[in-house]
Amino acid sequence: EPTLRPDWDVIARALADRGLFVNMVTNGVYADADSARAIARRAKAAGMCNVGVSIDGPKAIHDLIRGPGNFERAMQGVAAFVAEGVSVGFMFTVHRLNRDALAETYALAVRAGAAMFRVQLAKPMGNMDDWRSLILDPKQIPGLLKDIAALKTAGPIAVRVGDSLGYYSPQDKVLRGQGWRKRNESWQGCQAGLNAIGIEAAGNVKRS
């Protein structure tokens, strides 16, 4: 959680002042409404172009995964960012528990005022390595891609996918359709270390 580091916005401002596009991924869970508003104001002042908030589904599913009460707190965080004019993306990590809630969660993002809905595939790494039974079966992926493509085609907000979803699939042109330069060209894969870096809460820089 980047906001646990007291100088997260100082780092973001320093990067933004040097011409970088800065965003962060947060769980959106803060002490109270006042704290959420303070975080949102700091993100705005730091020049962040986007804040991604991890939302695992509607209330019952999100709280099952992250603990009772955390859905309302995360949505309180989303509302604070939106109110401050910070672009918000819903970060939806899909697995067996929430696969069927894809469309419902997307609709939730629209109602919340999010600018983007990003779907990424749960993989057996990190904490998820202890929950391999929740990983989608490869046979489930084609149907998932069709559903994501349908949302992107019909919906009012942007839909994005993680690097491991839909790459060279029949839906690739719909889900991406452009290279990272926003040109009609073949997508050349993850740009980590080429045009993007990640900074962990401890300050470690991830370039690949």
Coordinates of C-alpha atoms in Angstrom, one line a residue:
E1 CA 0.0 0.0 0.0
P2 CA 1.9 3.1 -1.2
T3 CA 0.1 5.6 1.1
L4 CA 1.7 3.9 4.1
R5 CA 4.9 5.6 3.1
P6 CA 4.7 9.2 4.5
D7 CA 6.5 10.8 1.5
W8 CA 4.6 9.0 -1.3
D9 CA 3.3 12.3 -2.7
V10 CA 6.7 14.0 -2.5
I11 CA 8.1 11.2 -4.7
A12 CA 5.2 11.5 -7.1
R13 CA 5.5 15.3 -7.4
A14 CA 9.2 15.0 -8.1
L15 CA 8.6 12.6 -10.9
A16 CA 5.7 14.6 -12.3
D17 CA 7.8 17.7 -12.3
R18 CA 10.3 15.9 -14.5
G19 CA 7.7 15.1 -17.1
L20 CA 6.7 11.6 -16.1
F21 CA 3.1 10.3 -16.0
V22 CA 2.6 9.1 -12.4
N23 CA 0.0 6.8 -11.1
M24 CA -0.4 4.6 -8.1
V25 CA -2.4 1.5 -7.1
T26 CA -4.0 1.6 -3.7
N27 CA -6.5 -0.5 -1.8
G28 CA -8.5 2.7 -1.2
V29 CA -8.9 1.9 2.5
Y30 CA -8.1 4.7 4.9
A31 CA -8.9 5.5 8.5
D32 CA -12.1 7.5 7.8
A33 CA -13.7 9.9 5.4
D34 CA -11.5 12.8 6.4
S35 CA -8.4 10.7 5.8
A36 CA -9.7 9.6 2.4
R37 CA -10.2 13.2 1.4
A38 CA -6.8 14.2 2.6
I39 CA -5.2 11.4 0.6
A40 CA -7.2 12.4 -2.5
R41 CA -6.1 16.1 -2.1
R42 CA -2.4 15.0 -1.8
A43 CA -2.7 12.8 -5.0
K44 CA -4.2 15.8 -6.8
A45 CA -1.5 18.2 -5.6
A46 CA 1.2 15.6 -6.5
G47 CA 0.1 15.8 -10.2
M48 CA -1.0 12.1 -10.4
C49 CA -2.5 11.3 -13.8
N50 CA -4.5 8.3 -12.4
V51 CA -5.1 6.3 -9.2
G52 CA -6.0 2.6 -9.5
V53 CA -8.2 1.3 -6.6
S54 CA -8.3 -2.5 -6.2
I55 CA -12.0 -3.6 -6.2
D56 CA -12.5 -7.4 -6.3
G57 CA -16.2 -7.3 -7.0
P58 CA -19.5 -6.2 -5.3
K59 CA -19.7 -5.9 -1.6
A60 CA -20.1 -9.6 -0.7
I61 CA -17.2 -10.7 -2.9
H62 CA -14.9 -7.9 -2.0
D63 CA -15.4 -8.3 1.7
L64 CA -15.0 -12.1 1.5
I65 CA -11.6 -11.5 0.0
R66 CA -10.4 -8.4 1.9
G67 CA -12.4 -8.5 5.1
P68 CA -15.8 -7.2 6.4
G69 CA -16.3 -3.5 5.9
N70 CA -13.5 -3.0 3.4
F71 CA -15.8 -2.6 0.4
E72 CA -17.5 0.4 1.8
R73 CA -14.2 1.9 2.9
A74 CA -12.6 1.3 -0.5
M75 CA -15.6 2.9 -2.2
Q76 CA -15.3 5.8 0.2
G77 CA -11.8 6.2 -1.1
V78 CA -12.9 6.1 -4.7
A79 CA -15.5 8.8 -4.0
A80 CA -12.9 11.0 -2.4
F81 CA -10.6 10.7 -5.5
V82 CA -13.4 11.4 -7.9
A83 CA -14.6 14.4 -5.9
E84 CA -11.1 15.9 -6.1
G85 CA -11.0 15.4 -9.8
V86 CA -8.4 12.6 -9.8
S87 CA -8.9 10.1 -12.5
V88 CA -9.7 6.7 -11.0
G89 CA -9.4 3.2 -12.4
F90 CA -11.0 0.1 -10.9
M91 CA -8.4 -2.7 -10.7
F92 CA -10.2 -6.0 -11.0
T93 CA -8.1 -9.2 -10.6
V94 CA -10.2 -12.0 -11.9
H95 CA -10.4 -15.5 -10.5
R96 CA -13.0 -18.2 -9.7
L97 CA -14.6 -16.2 -6.9
N98 CA -15.4 -13.1 -9.0
R99 CA -15.4 -14.3 -12.6
D100 CA -19.2 -14.1 -12.8
A101 CA -19.2 -10.7 -11.3
L102 CA -17.3 -9.1 -14.1
A103 CA -20.2 -7.1 -15.6
E104 CA -21.6 -6.2 -12.2
T105 CA -18.2 -4.8 -11.1
Y106 CA -17.8 -2.9 -14.3
A107 CA -21.3 -1.3 -13.8
L108 CA -20.2 -0.4 -10.3
A109 CA -17.1 1.4 -11.7
V110 CA -19.4 3.4 -14.1
R111 CA -21.7 4.4 -11.3
A112 CA -18.8 5.4 -9.1
G113 CA -17.4 7.8 -11.7
A114 CA -14.3 5.8 -12.5
A115 CA -12.6 6.7 -15.8
M116 CA -11.2 3.2 -16.4
F117 CA -11.9 -0.5 -15.6
R118 CA -8.8 -2.7 -15.8
V119 CA -9.0 -6.5 -15.7
Q120 CA -5.9 -8.5 -14.8
L121 CA -5.6 -12.2 -14.4
A122 CA -4.9 -13.8 -11.0
K123 CA -1.7 -15.8 -11.2
P124 CA -0.2 -18.3 -8.8
M125 CA 2.4 -15.9 -7.4
G126 CA 2.8 -13.9 -4.2
N127 CA -0.1 -14.5 -1.8
M128 CA -2.1 -16.1 -4.6
D129 CA 0.3 -19.0 -4.7
D130 CA -1.5 -20.2 -1.6
W131 CA -4.8 -20.2 -3.4
R132 CA -4.1 -22.0 -6.6
S133 CA -7.6 -23.5 -6.6
L134 CA -9.0 -20.1 -7.4
I135 CA -6.9 -19.6 -10.5
L136 CA -9.1 -19.8 -13.7
D137 CA -8.7 -22.9 -15.8
P138 CA -7.3 -22.1 -19.3
K139 CA -10.6 -23.3 -20.8
Q140 CA -12.3 -20.4 -19.1
I141 CA -10.1 -17.7 -20.7
P142 CA -11.8 -17.5 -24.2
G143 CA -15.2 -16.8 -22.7
L144 CA -13.7 -14.3 -20.3
L145 CA -12.0 -12.4 -23.2
K146 CA -15.3 -12.3 -25.1
D147 CA -17.0 -10.8 -22.1
I148 CA -14.3 -8.2 -21.6
A149 CA -14.4 -7.3 -25.3
A150 CA -18.2 -6.8 -25.1
L151 CA -17.8 -4.4 -22.2
K152 CA -15.2 -2.4 -24.0
T153 CA -17.3 -2.2 -27.1
A154 CA -20.5 -1.2 -25.4
G155 CA -19.5 0.6 -22.3
P156 CA -19.1 4.3 -21.5
I157 CA -15.7 4.1 -19.8
A158 CA -12.3 2.7 -20.9
V159 CA -11.6 -1.0 -20.5
R160 CA -8.0 -2.2 -20.2
V161 CA -6.5 -5.6 -19.8
G162 CA -3.3 -6.9 -18.2
D163 CA -0.4 -8.1 -20.3
S164 CA -1.3 -11.8 -19.8
L165 CA -4.9 -11.4 -21.1
G166 CA -5.9 -11.7 -24.7
Y167 CA -2.4 -11.4 -26.2
Y168 CA -2.7 -12.4 -29.9
S169 CA -6.3 -13.8 -29.2
P170 CA -9.2 -13.1 -31.6
Q171 CA -10.1 -10.3 -29.2
D172 CA -6.7 -8.7 -29.2
K173 CA -7.6 -6.0 -31.7
V174 CA -10.6 -5.0 -29.7
L175 CA -8.9 -5.1 -26.3
R176 CA -5.8 -3.3 -27.5
G177 CA -5.9 -2.4 -31.1
Q178 CA -2.9 0.0 -30.8
G179 CA 0.7 0.0 -29.8
W180 CA 1.8 1.9 -26.7
R181 CA 2.3 5.0 -29.0
K182 CA -1.5 5.0 -29.6
R183 CA -0.8 4.1 -33.3
N184 CA -2.5 1.2 -35.2
E185 CA 0.3 -1.3 -34.9
S186 CA 1.2 -4.6 -33.3
W187 CA 1.3 -4.5 -29.6
Q188 CA 4.9 -5.3 -28.6
G189 CA 4.4 -6.6 -25.1
C190 CA 4.9 -5.2 -21.6
Q191 CA 6.8 -1.9 -21.5
A192 CA 8.2 -2.3 -18.0
G193 CA 11.8 -1.1 -18.0
L194 CA 11.3 0.5 -21.5
N195 CA 8.7 3.1 -20.9
A196 CA 7.4 2.4 -17.4
I197 CA 8.9 1.7 -14.0
G198 CA 7.3 0.7 -10.7
I199 CA 8.1 1.9 -7.2
E200 CA 7.2 -0.3 -4.3
A201 CA 6.1 1.1 -0.9
A202 CA 9.5 0.4 0.5
G203 CA 11.1 2.5 -2.2
N204 CA 12.4 -0.3 -4.4
V205 CA 12.4 0.5 -8.1
K206 CA 11.1 -2.3 -10.4
R207 CA 12.2 -1.9 -14.0
S208 CA 11.3 -5.3 -15.4

